[in-house]
Amino acid sequence: MATYEYRCLDCGSFEIHLPIGTATAVCDCPVCHFPAPRVFSAPYLNQVPTGVTTALAREEQGREAPEVVTSLPPGRRRPPPEHPALRRLPRP
């Protein structure tokens, strides 16, 4: 079953679940029964996790007004992880 979205001019958007490939270009609105045209939209955008939504909003805001960093964040600097094969290399 696939989800198809239709938009009624009076009532707004609604979804219908039908077998794949059986959706028509126009469907009757379940509320007012007037014909509503089919709308093509990206799937499952209303089910995006909150963390992803927050990250996307922050990224979009950064396009217009990027955050300027003037110093390193506080904290201890850790050395990069050492690969075991690097131990066998000669040291200067």
PDB file of C-alpha atoms in Angstrom, residues 47-59:
ATOM      1  CA  GLN A  47       8.008  11.653  10.402  1.00  0.00           C
ATOM      2  CA  VAL A  48      11.520  13.113  10.597  1.00  0.00           C
ATOM      3  CA  PRO A  49      13.127  12.651  14.055  1.00  0.00           C
ATOM      4  CA  THR A  50      13.437  15.750  16.229  1.00  0.00           C
ATOM      5  CA  GLY A  51      17.255  15.694  16.176  1.00  0.00           C
ATOM      6  CA  VAL A  52      17.323  15.739  12.386  1.00  0.00           C
ATOM      7  CA  THR A  53      14.800  18.569  12.273  1.00  0.00           C
ATOM      8  CA  THR A  54      16.911  20.596  14.725  1.00  0.00           C
ATOM      9  CA  ALA A  55      20.092  19.970  12.731  1.00  0.00           C
ATOM     10  CA  LEU A  56      18.417  20.974   9.468  1.00  0.00           C
ATOM     11  CA  ALA A  57      17.051  24.174  11.016  1.00  0.00           C
ATOM     12  CA  ARG A  58      20.477  25.066  12.432  1.00  0.00           C
ATOM     13  CA  GLU A  59      22.149  24.392   9.083  1.00  0.00           C
TER      14      GLU A  59
END
